[in-house]
Amino acid sequence: MLLVWQKKDIPFYKMFVNKNITLQYIEISQNDLQDIFKEEHLEYKGHRIFCPTPNIIANMLEKRKEVPTWTFYDHICKDFAMDTKDKLAKPVVSEEVKNSIKLKISKYFKRPFVIIIPNTNSLRQMPAEFWNKIIYQLRIFGYDIFINNHRTKRDNRNGLDLSETITFDCDLAEMYELSRHSAGVITLASGLAVFLTANGGKMDLIYTDTNPINQRTISAALMQELYSVFLLPNVSHEK
């Protein structure tokens, strides 16, 4: 059984696990999760629960005192007993999702399109003026712009120009499939951005300082060292 604490992540796990594994959603906050799972293993009423990468930021920074080049990919590989050179599994998208995205592309897009992801939970946001300049330039060069609909209202309040932007709802599986057909993705660095690198397409990642984590802010430069997607074996090193 695989326990999932965010409903939005269920489509993600479905792309990687086989049908013999049960996905079970549990309603729990991230703070409670970190408080309960402080170690990689937890014994509870005869059950052994495995929690990979508990408190990953703090543990990575502690490990870097010993190994200054330690990164998130080193950390994940250690916890999953993987070699850093192991080939990463490709997401498997259902035919239903493929057909749904194919229909949406034919319905909404008249030109090549770029996906913009201006929000992330961990990093400080860039001002709307920054994104509006990018959107304006992309339109001049003949691209349609897509922003996921579940973010639209919040982005609009923050001054993002959505007047000619294409939006509709996408879960993680649909975002991955849509990105495969896009001309590129421009995004703040995030777990979603790391996931979308699996499509092998063009992507521009923007690193900023973090929001406070346990009363500590991590600089953009250190975040890029820790979480650069160039660490992944499936990502080309074109900068």
Coordinates of N, CA and C in Angstrom, one line a residue:
M1 N 0.8 -1.2 0.0 CA 0.0 0.0 0.0 C 0.9 1.2 0.0
L2 N 0.5 2.2 -0.8 CA 1.2 3.5 -0.8 C 0.3 4.6 -0.3
L3 N 0.7 5.2 0.8 CA -0.1 6.3 1.5 C 0.2 7.6 0.8
V4 N -0.8 8.3 0.5 CA -0.7 9.6 -0.2 C -1.4 10.7 0.6
W5 N -0.7 11.8 0.9 CA -1.3 12.8 1.8 C -1.8 14.0 1.1
Q6 N -1.6 14.1 -0.2 CA -2.2 15.1 -1.0 C -3.0 14.5 -2.2
K7 N -4.3 14.8 -2.2 CA -5.1 14.2 -3.3 C -4.6 14.6 -4.7
K8 N -4.0 15.8 -4.8 CA -3.6 16.1 -6.2 C -2.4 15.3 -6.7
D9 N -1.8 14.5 -5.7 CA -0.6 13.7 -6.1 C -1.0 12.3 -6.6
I10 N -2.3 11.9 -6.4 CA -2.8 10.6 -6.8 C -2.5 10.3 -8.3
P11 N -2.9 11.3 -9.2 CA -2.6 11.0 -10.6 C -1.2 10.8 -10.9
F12 N -0.3 11.5 -10.1 CA 1.1 11.3 -10.3 C 1.6 9.9 -10.0
Y13 N 1.2 9.4 -8.8 CA 1.6 8.0 -8.5 C 1.0 7.0 -9.4
K14 N -0.2 7.2 -9.9 CA -0.8 6.3 -10.8 C 0.1 6.1 -12.1
M15 N 0.9 7.0 -12.4 CA 1.7 6.9 -13.6 C 3.0 6.1 -13.4
F16 N 3.2 5.7 -12.1 CA 4.5 5.0 -11.8 C 4.3 3.7 -11.1
V17 N 3.1 3.5 -10.5 CA 2.9 2.2 -9.8 C 2.0 1.3 -10.6
N18 N 2.2 0.0 -10.4 CA 1.3 -1.0 -11.1 C 0.0 -1.2 -10.3
K19 N -0.9 -1.9 -11.0 CA -2.2 -2.0 -10.5 C -2.3 -2.8 -9.2
N20 N -1.3 -3.6 -8.9 CA -1.3 -4.4 -7.7 C -1.0 -3.6 -6.4
I21 N -0.6 -2.3 -6.6 CA -0.3 -1.5 -5.4 C -1.5 -0.6 -5.2
T22 N -2.0 -0.6 -3.9 CA -3.2 0.2 -3.5 C -2.7 1.6 -3.1
L23 N -3.4 2.6 -3.7 CA -3.1 4.0 -3.3 C -4.1 4.4 -2.2
Q24 N -3.7 4.8 -1.1 CA -4.6 5.2 0.0 C -4.4 6.6 0.4
Y25 N -5.4 7.5 0.2 CA -5.3 8.9 0.7 C -5.5 9.0 2.2
I26 N -4.7 9.7 2.8 CA -4.9 10.0 4.3 C -4.9 11.5 4.4
E27 N -5.8 12.1 5.1 CA -5.9 13.5 5.3 C -5.1 13.9 6.5
I28 N -4.0 14.6 6.2 CA -3.0 15.0 7.2 C -2.3 16.2 6.7
S29 N -1.9 17.1 7.6 CA -1.2 18.3 7.2 C 0.3 18.0 7.1
Q30 N 1.0 18.9 6.3 CA 2.4 18.7 6.2 C 3.1 18.8 7.5
N31 N 2.7 19.7 8.3 CA 3.4 19.9 9.7 C 3.2 18.6 10.5
D32 N 2.0 18.0 10.5 CA 1.7 16.8 11.2 C 2.6 15.7 10.6
L33 N 2.6 15.6 9.3 CA 3.4 14.6 8.6 C 4.9 14.6 9.1
Q34 N 5.4 15.8 9.1 CA 6.8 16.0 9.5 C 7.0 15.6 11.0
D35 N 6.0 15.9 11.8 CA 6.1 15.6 13.2 C 6.0 14.1 13.5
I36 N 5.2 13.4 12.7 CA 5.1 12.0 12.9 C 6.2 11.2 12.3
F37 N 6.6 11.5 11.1 CA 7.6 10.8 10.3 C 9.0 11.5 10.4
K38 N 9.6 11.3 11.6 CA 10.9 11.9 11.7 C 12.1 11.0 11.3
E39 N 11.7 9.7 11.2 CA 12.7 8.7 10.7 C 12.2 8.1 9.5
E40 N 13.1 7.3 8.8 CA 12.7 6.7 7.5 C 11.7 5.5 7.8
H41 N 11.7 4.9 9.0 CA 10.8 3.8 9.2 C 10.0 4.1 10.5
L42 N 8.8 3.7 10.5 CA 7.9 3.9 11.7 C 7.1 2.5 11.9
E43 N 7.2 2.0 13.1 CA 6.5 0.8 13.5 C 5.2 1.2 14.1
Y44 N 4.0 0.8 13.6 CA 2.7 1.2 14.2 C 1.8 0.0 14.1
K45 N 1.4 -0.5 15.3 CA 0.4 -1.6 15.4 C 0.7 -2.8 14.5
G46 N 2.0 -3.2 14.5 CA 2.4 -4.3 13.7 C 2.7 -4.0 12.3
H47 N 2.5 -2.8 11.9 CA 2.8 -2.4 10.5 C 4.1 -1.6 10.4
R48 N 4.8 -1.8 9.4 CA 6.0 -1.0 9.2 C 5.8 0.0 8.1
I49 N 5.9 1.3 8.4 CA 5.6 2.3 7.4 C 7.0 2.9 7.0
F50 N 7.2 3.0 5.7 CA 8.4 3.5 5.2 C 8.2 4.9 4.7
C51 N 8.9 5.9 5.2 CA 8.8 7.3 4.8 C 10.1 7.8 4.2
P52 N 10.3 7.8 2.9 CA 11.5 8.2 2.3 C 11.7 9.7 2.5
T53 N 13.0 10.1 2.6 CA 13.4 11.5 2.7 C 12.6 12.4 3.7
P54 N 12.5 11.9 5.0 CA 11.8 12.8 6.0 C 12.6 14.1 6.2
N55 N 11.9 15.2 6.4 CA 12.5 16.5 6.7 C 13.8 16.7 5.8
I56 N 13.5 16.6 4.5 CA 14.6 16.5 3.5 C 15.5 17.8 3.5
I57 N 15.0 19.0 3.6 CA 15.9 20.2 3.6 C 16.8 20.2 4.7
A58 N 16.3 20.0 6.0 CA 17.2 20.0 7.1 C 18.3 18.9 7.1
N59 N 17.8 17.7 6.6 CA 18.8 16.6 6.6 C 19.8 16.8 5.5
M60 N 19.4 17.4 4.4 CA 20.4 17.6 3.3 C 21.4 18.6 3.7
L61 N 21.0 19.7 4.4 CA 21.9 20.7 4.8 C 22.9 20.1 5.9
E62 N 22.4 19.2 6.7 CA 23.2 18.6 7.7 C 24.3 17.7 7.0
K63 N 23.8 17.0 6.0 CA 24.7 16.1 5.3 C 25.8 16.9 4.6
R64 N 25.5 18.1 4.1 CA 26.5 18.9 3.4 C 27.6 19.3 4.2
K65 N 27.5 19.3 5.5 CA 28.6 19.6 6.4 C 29.7 18.5 6.3
E66 N 29.2 17.3 6.0 CA 30.1 16.2 5.8 C 30.6 16.0 4.4
V67 N 29.6 16.2 3.4 CA 29.8 16.1 2.0 C 29.3 17.4 1.3
P68 N 30.2 18.4 1.1 CA 29.7 19.7 0.6 C 29.0 19.7 -0.7
T69 N 29.2 18.6 -1.5 CA 28.5 18.6 -2.8 C 27.2 17.8 -2.8
W70 N 26.7 17.4 -1.6 CA 25.5 16.6 -1.4 C 24.3 17.4 -2.0
T71 N 23.4 16.7 -2.7 CA 22.2 17.3 -3.4 C 21.0 16.5 -3.1
F72 N 19.8 17.0 -3.5 CA 18.6 16.3 -3.3 C 18.6 15.0 -4.1
Y73 N 19.2 14.9 -5.2 CA 19.2 13.6 -6.0 C 20.1 12.6 -5.2
D74 N 21.2 13.0 -4.7 CA 22.0 12.1 -3.8 C 21.2 11.6 -2.7
H75 N 20.4 12.5 -2.1 CA 19.7 12.1 -0.9 C 18.6 11.1 -1.2
I76 N 17.9 11.4 -2.3 CA 16.8 10.5 -2.7 C 17.3 9.1 -3.1
C77 N 18.4 9.1 -3.9 CA 19.0 7.8 -4.3 C 19.5 7.0 -3.1
K78 N 20.0 7.7 -2.1 CA 20.4 7.0 -0.8 C 19.2 6.3 -0.1
D79 N 18.2 7.1 0.0 CA 17.0 6.6 0.7 C 16.2 5.5 0.0
F80 N 16.4 5.5 -1.3 CA 15.7 4.5 -2.1 C 16.7 3.4 -2.6
A81 N 17.9 3.4 -2.0 CA 18.9 2.4 -2.4 C 19.1 2.3 -3.9
M82 N 19.2 3.5 -4.5 CA 19.5 3.6 -6.0 C 20.9 4.1 -6.2
D83 N 21.4 3.8 -7.4 CA 22.6 4.4 -7.9 C 22.2 5.7 -8.6
T84 N 23.0 6.8 -8.4 CA 22.7 8.1 -9.1 C 22.7 8.0 -10.6
K85 N 23.3 6.9 -11.1 CA 23.4 6.7 -12.6 C 22.2 5.8 -13.1
D86 N 21.4 5.3 -12.2 CA 20.3 4.5 -12.6 C 19.4 5.2 -13.5
K87 N 18.8 4.5 -14.5 CA 17.9 5.1 -15.4 C 16.6 5.3 -14.7
L88 N 16.0 6.5 -14.9 CA 14.8 6.9 -14.2 C 13.6 6.3 -15.0
A89 N 12.6 5.9 -14.3 CA 11.3 5.4 -14.9 C 10.6 6.5 -15.6
K90 N 10.0 6.2 -16.8 CA 9.2 7.2 -17.5 C 7.8 7.1 -17.0
P91 N 7.1 8.3 -16.9 CA 5.7 8.2 -16.5 C 4.9 7.5 -17.6
V92 N 3.9 6.7 -17.2 CA 3.0 6.0 -18.1 C 1.6 6.7 -18.1
V93 N 1.3 7.4 -19.1 CA 0.0 8.1 -19.2 C -1.1 7.3 -19.8
S94 N -2.2 7.3 -19.2 CA -3.4 6.5 -19.8 C -3.8 7.0 -21.1
E95 N -4.4 6.1 -21.9 CA -5.0 6.5 -23.2 C -6.1 7.6 -23.0
E96 N -6.8 7.5 -21.9 CA -7.9 8.4 -21.6 C -7.3 9.8 -21.5
V97 N -6.2 10.0 -20.7 CA -5.6 11.3 -20.6 C -5.0 11.8 -21.9
K98 N -4.4 10.9 -22.6 CA -3.8 11.3 -23.9 C -4.9 11.8 -24.9
N99 N -6.0 11.1 -24.9 CA -7.1 11.5 -25.8 C -7.7 12.8 -25.4
S100 N -7.9 13.0 -24.0 CA -8.4 14.2 -23.5 C -7.6 15.4 -23.8
I101 N -6.2 15.3 -23.7 CA -5.3 16.4 -23.9 C -5.3 16.7 -25.4
K102 N -5.3 15.7 -26.2 CA -5.3 15.8 -27.7 C -6.5 16.7 -28.1
L103 N -7.7 16.4 -27.6 CA -8.9 17.1 -27.9 C -8.8 18.6 -27.4
K104 N -8.2 18.8 -26.3 CA -8.1 20.2 -25.7 C -7.1 21.0 -26.6
I105 N -6.1 20.3 -27.0 CA -5.1 21.1 -27.8 C -5.7 21.5 -29.2
S106 N -6.5 20.6 -29.8 CA -7.2 21.0 -31.0 C -8.3 22.0 -30.8
K107 N -8.8 22.1 -29.6 CA -9.9 23.0 -29.3 C -9.4 24.4 -29.0
Y108 N -8.3 24.5 -28.2 CA -7.9 25.7 -27.6 C -6.7 26.4 -28.3
F109 N -5.8 25.6 -28.9 CA -4.6 26.2 -29.4 C -4.6 26.3 -30.9
K110 N -4.3 27.5 -31.4 CA -4.2 27.8 -32.8 C -2.7 27.9 -33.3
R111 N -1.8 28.1 -32.3 CA -0.4 28.2 -32.6 C 0.4 27.4 -31.6
P112 N 1.8 27.2 -31.9 CA 2.6 26.6 -30.8 C 2.4 27.2 -29.5
F113 N 2.4 26.5 -28.4 CA 2.1 27.1 -27.1 C 3.2 26.8 -26.1
V114 N 3.3 27.7 -25.2 CA 4.3 27.6 -24.0 C 3.5 27.6 -22.7
I115 N 3.9 26.7 -21.9 CA 3.3 26.6 -20.5 C 4.0 27.5 -19.6
I116 N 3.3 28.4 -18.8 CA 3.9 29.2 -17.8 C 3.4 28.7 -16.5
I117 N 4.3 28.5 -15.5 CA 4.0 28.1 -14.2 C 4.6 29.1 -13.2
P118 N 3.8 30.2 -12.9 CA 4.4 31.3 -12.1 C 4.4 31.1 -10.6
N119 N 3.8 30.0 -10.1 CA 3.7 29.8 -8.7 C 4.3 28.6 -8.2
T120 N 4.8 28.6 -7.0 CA 5.3 27.4 -6.3 C 5.1 27.6 -4.8
N121 N 5.0 26.6 -4.0 CA 4.8 26.8 -2.6 C 6.1 27.2 -1.8
S122 N 7.2 26.7 -2.3 CA 8.4 26.8 -1.5 C 9.2 28.1 -1.8
L123 N 9.2 28.5 -3.1 CA 10.0 29.7 -3.4 C 9.3 31.0 -3.4
R124 N 10.0 32.1 -3.2 CA 9.4 33.4 -3.3 C 8.9 33.7 -4.7
Q125 N 7.8 34.3 -4.8 CA 7.2 34.6 -6.1 C 7.9 35.7 -6.9
M126 N 8.0 35.6 -8.2 CA 8.4 36.8 -9.0 C 7.2 37.7 -9.2
P127 N 7.5 39.0 -9.3 CA 6.4 40.0 -9.5 C 5.6 39.7 -10.8
A128 N 4.4 40.2 -10.8 CA 3.6 40.0 -12.0 C 4.2 40.6 -13.2
E129 N 4.9 41.8 -13.0 CA 5.5 42.5 -14.2 C 6.5 41.6 -14.9
F130 N 7.2 40.8 -14.1 CA 8.2 39.9 -14.7 C 7.5 38.9 -15.7
W131 N 6.4 38.2 -15.2 CA 5.7 37.3 -16.0 C 5.0 37.9 -17.2
N132 N 4.5 39.1 -16.9 CA 3.8 39.8 -18.0 C 4.7 40.2 -19.2
K133 N 6.0 40.5 -18.9 CA 6.9 40.8 -19.9 C 7.2 39.5 -20.7
I134 N 7.4 38.4 -20.0 CA 7.6 37.1 -20.7 C 6.4 36.8 -21.6
I135 N 5.2 36.9 -21.1 CA 4.0 36.6 -21.8 C 3.9 37.5 -23.1
Y136 N 4.2 38.8 -22.9 CA 4.1 39.7 -24.0 C 5.1 39.3 -25.1
Q137 N 6.3 39.0 -24.7 CA 7.4 38.7 -25.7 C 7.0 37.4 -26.5
L138 N 6.5 36.4 -25.7 CA 6.1 35.1 -26.4 C 5.0 35.3 -27.4
R139 N 4.0 36.2 -27.0 CA 3.0 36.5 -28.0 C 3.5 37.1 -29.3
I140 N 4.5 38.0 -29.1 CA 5.1 38.7 -30.3 C 5.7 37.7 -31.2
F141 N 6.3 36.6 -30.6 CA 7.0 35.6 -31.4 C 6.1 34.5 -31.8
G142 N 4.8 34.7 -31.6 CA 3.8 33.8 -32.2 C 3.4 32.6 -31.4
Y143 N 3.5 32.7 -30.1 CA 3.1 31.6 -29.2 C 1.8 31.9 -28.5
D144 N 1.0 30.8 -28.3 CA -0.1 30.9 -27.3 C 0.5 30.6 -26.0
I145 N -0.2 31.1 -24.9 CA 0.2 30.9 -23.5 C -0.8 30.1 -22.8
F146 N -0.3 29.1 -22.0 CA -1.2 28.3 -21.2 C -0.8 28.4 -19.7
I147 N -1.8 28.7 -18.8 CA -1.6 28.6 -17.4 C -2.7 27.8 -16.8
N148 N -2.3 26.8 -15.9 CA -3.3 25.9 -15.4 C -4.4 26.6 -14.7
N149 N -5.6 26.3 -14.9 CA -6.8 27.0 -14.5 C -7.0 27.1 -13.0
H150 N -6.5 26.1 -12.2 CA -6.8 26.1 -10.8 C -6.0 27.2 -10.1
R151 N -5.0 27.9 -10.8 CA -4.2 29.0 -10.3 C -4.8 30.3 -10.8
T152 N -5.7 30.3 -11.7 CA -6.0 31.5 -12.5 C -6.5 32.7 -11.6
K153 N -7.5 32.4 -10.7 CA -8.1 33.5 -9.9 C -7.0 34.1 -9.0
R154 N -6.1 33.3 -8.4 CA -5.1 33.9 -7.5 C -4.1 34.7 -8.3
D155 N -3.7 34.2 -9.5 CA -2.8 34.9 -10.3 C -3.4 36.2 -10.8
N156 N -4.7 36.2 -11.2 CA -5.3 37.4 -11.7 C -5.3 38.5 -10.6
R157 N -5.6 38.1 -9.3 CA -5.5 39.1 -8.2 C -4.2 39.7 -8.1
N158 N -3.1 38.9 -8.4 CA -1.8 39.4 -8.3 C -1.3 40.2 -9.5
G159 N -2.2 40.5 -10.4 CA -1.8 41.4 -11.5 C -1.3 40.7 -12.7
L160 N -1.4 39.4 -12.8 CA -0.9 38.7 -14.0 C -1.9 38.9 -15.2
D161 N -1.3 39.2 -16.3 CA -2.1 39.5 -17.5 C -2.6 38.2 -18.1
L162 N -3.9 37.9 -17.9 CA -4.5 36.7 -18.4 C -5.5 37.0 -19.5
S163 N -5.4 38.2 -20.1 CA -6.4 38.6 -21.1 C -6.5 37.7 -22.3
E164 N -5.4 37.2 -22.8 CA -5.3 36.3 -23.9 C -4.7 35.0 -23.6
T165 N -4.7 34.6 -22.3 CA -4.1 33.4 -21.9 C -5.1 32.3 -21.9
I166 N -4.6 31.1 -22.4 CA -5.5 29.9 -22.4 C -5.4 29.2 -21.1
T167 N -6.5 28.9 -20.5 CA -6.5 28.1 -19.2 C -7.6 27.1 -19.2
F168 N -7.3 25.9 -18.7 CA -8.3 24.9 -18.3 C -7.7 24.0 -17.3
D169 N -8.5 23.2 -16.6 CA -8.0 22.4 -15.5 C -7.2 21.3 -15.9
C170 N -6.0 21.1 -15.3 CA -5.1 20.0 -15.6 C -4.7 19.4 -14.2
D171 N -4.8 18.0 -14.1 CA -4.1 17.4 -13.0 C -2.7 17.1 -13.4
L172 N -1.9 16.4 -12.5 CA -0.5 16.2 -12.8 C -0.3 15.4 -14.1
A173 N -1.1 14.3 -14.3 CA -0.9 13.5 -15.5 C -1.2 14.3 -16.7
E174 N -2.3 15.1 -16.7 CA -2.6 16.0 -17.8 C -1.6 17.0 -18.1
M175 N -1.0 17.6 -17.0 CA 0.0 18.6 -17.2 C 1.2 18.0 -17.9
Y176 N 1.6 16.7 -17.5 CA 2.7 16.1 -18.1 C 2.4 15.8 -19.6
E177 N 1.2 15.3 -19.9 CA 0.9 15.0 -21.3 C 0.9 16.3 -22.1
L178 N 0.3 17.4 -21.5 CA 0.2 18.7 -22.2 C 1.7 19.2 -22.5
S179 N 2.5 19.1 -21.5 CA 3.9 19.6 -21.7 C 4.6 18.8 -22.8
R180 N 4.3 17.6 -23.1 CA 4.9 16.8 -24.1 C 4.7 17.4 -25.5
H181 N 3.5 18.1 -25.6 CA 3.1 18.7 -26.9 C 3.5 20.2 -27.0
S182 N 4.0 20.8 -25.9 CA 4.3 22.2 -25.8 C 5.6 22.5 -26.5
A183 N 5.7 23.8 -26.8 CA 7.0 24.3 -27.3 C 8.0 24.5 -26.2
G184 N 7.6 24.5 -25.0 CA 8.5 24.7 -23.8 C 7.7 25.0 -22.6
V185 N 8.4 25.0 -21.5 CA 7.8 25.4 -20.2 C 8.7 26.4 -19.5
I186 N 8.1 27.4 -19.0 CA 8.8 28.4 -18.2 C 8.2 28.4 -16.8
T187 N 9.1 28.1 -15.8 CA 8.5 27.9 -14.5 C 9.5 28.3 -13.3
L188 N 8.9 28.6 -12.2 CA 9.7 28.6 -11.0 C 10.1 27.2 -10.7
A189 N 11.3 27.0 -10.1 CA 11.7 25.7 -9.8 C 10.8 25.1 -8.7
S190 N 10.5 23.8 -8.9 CA 9.5 23.2 -8.0 C 9.5 21.7 -8.2
G191 N 8.8 20.9 -7.4 CA 8.7 19.5 -7.6 C 8.0 19.2 -9.0
L192 N 7.0 20.0 -9.3 CA 6.3 19.9 -10.6 C 7.3 20.1 -11.8
A193 N 8.2 21.0 -11.6 CA 9.2 21.3 -12.7 C 10.1 20.1 -12.9
V194 N 10.6 19.5 -11.7 CA 11.4 18.3 -11.8 C 10.7 17.2 -12.5
F195 N 9.4 17.0 -12.1 CA 8.6 16.0 -12.8 C 8.5 16.2 -14.3
L196 N 8.3 17.4 -14.7 CA 8.0 17.6 -16.1 C 9.3 17.5 -17.0
T197 N 10.5 17.4 -16.3 CA 11.7 17.2 -17.1 C 11.7 15.8 -17.7
A198 N 10.8 14.9 -17.2 CA 10.8 13.6 -17.8 C 10.3 13.6 -19.2
N199 N 9.6 14.7 -19.7 CA 9.2 14.7 -21.1 C 10.3 15.0 -22.1
G200 N 11.4 15.4 -21.6 CA 12.6 15.6 -22.5 C 12.5 16.9 -23.3
G201 N 11.5 17.7 -23.0 CA 11.3 18.9 -23.8 C 12.1 20.1 -23.2
K202 N 11.9 21.3 -23.9 CA 12.6 22.5 -23.4 C 12.0 23.0 -22.2
M203 N 12.8 23.5 -21.3 CA 12.3 24.1 -20.0 C 13.2 25.1 -19.5
D204 N 12.7 26.2 -19.0 CA 13.5 27.2 -18.3 C 13.0 27.3 -16.9
L205 N 13.9 27.0 -16.0 CA 13.6 27.0 -14.5 C 14.2 28.3 -13.9
I206 N 13.4 28.9 -13.0 CA 13.9 30.1 -12.3 C 14.0 29.8 -10.9
Y207 N 15.1 30.1 -10.3 CA 15.3 29.8 -8.9 C 15.3 31.1 -8.1
T208 N 14.6 31.2 -7.0 CA 14.5 32.4 -6.2 C 14.8 31.9 -4.7
D209 N 15.0 32.9 -3.8 CA 15.1 32.5 -2.4 C 13.9 31.8 -2.0
T210 N 14.0 31.0 -0.9 CA 12.8 30.2 -0.4 C 12.0 31.1 0.5
N211 N 10.7 30.8 0.6 CA 10.0 31.3 1.8 C 10.6 30.7 3.0
P212 N 10.4 31.4 4.2 CA 11.1 30.9 5.4 C 10.7 29.4 5.7
I213 N 11.8 28.6 5.9 CA 11.6 27.2 6.3 C 12.2 27.0 7.7
N214 N 11.3 26.8 8.7 CA 11.8 26.7 10.1 C 12.6 27.9 10.5
Q215 N 12.0 29.1 10.1 CA 12.6 30.4 10.4 C 13.9 30.6 9.7
R216 N 14.2 29.9 8.6 CA 15.4 30.1 7.8 C 15.1 30.2 6.4
T217 N 15.7 31.2 5.7 CA 15.6 31.4 4.3 C 16.8 30.8 3.6
I218 N 16.6 30.1 2.5 CA 17.7 29.5 1.7 C 17.8 30.3 0.4
S219 N 19.0 30.7 0.1 CA 19.2 31.6 -1.1 C 18.9 30.8 -2.4
A220 N 18.7 31.6 -3.4 CA 18.4 31.1 -4.7 C 19.7 30.3 -5.2
A221 N 20.9 30.8 -4.9 CA 22.1 30.1 -5.4 C 22.2 28.7 -4.7
L222 N 21.9 28.6 -3.4 CA 22.0 27.4 -2.8 C 20.9 26.4 -3.2
M223 N 19.7 27.0 -3.4 CA 18.6 26.1 -3.9 C 19.0 25.5 -5.3
Q224 N 19.7 26.3 -6.1 CA 20.0 25.8 -7.4 C 21.1 24.7 -7.3
E225 N 22.0 24.9 -6.3 CA 23.0 23.8 -6.1 C 22.3 22.5 -5.6
L226 N 21.3 22.7 -4.7 CA 20.7 21.5 -4.1 C 19.7 20.8 -5.0
Y227 N 19.0 21.6 -5.8 CA 17.9 21.0 -6.6 C 18.0 21.2 -8.1
S228 N 19.2 21.5 -8.6 CA 19.3 21.6 -10.1 C 18.9 20.4 -10.8
V229 N 18.0 20.6 -11.8 CA 17.6 19.4 -12.6 C 18.7 18.8 -13.4
F230 N 19.8 19.5 -13.6 CA 20.9 19.0 -14.3 C 21.6 17.8 -13.6
L231 N 21.2 17.6 -12.3 CA 21.6 16.5 -11.6 C 21.0 15.2 -12.0
L232 N 19.9 15.3 -12.7 CA 19.1 14.1 -13.1 C 19.7 13.5 -14.4
P233 N 19.8 12.2 -14.4 CA 20.5 11.5 -15.6 C 19.7 11.6 -16.9
N234 N 18.4 12.0 -16.8 CA 17.6 12.1 -18.0 C 17.5 13.5 -18.6
V235 N 18.3 14.5 -18.0 CA 18.2 15.9 -18.4 C 19.4 16.3 -19.2
S236 N 19.3 16.8 -20.3 CA 20.4 17.3 -21.1 C 20.9 18.6 -20.5
H237 N 22.2 18.8 -20.6 CA 22.9 20.0 -19.9 C 23.0 21.2 -20.8
E238 N 21.9 21.5 -21.5 CA 21.9 22.7 -22.3 C 21.5 23.9 -21.4
K239 N 22.3 24.9 -21.3 CA 22.0 26.0 -20.4 C 21.7 27.2 -21.2

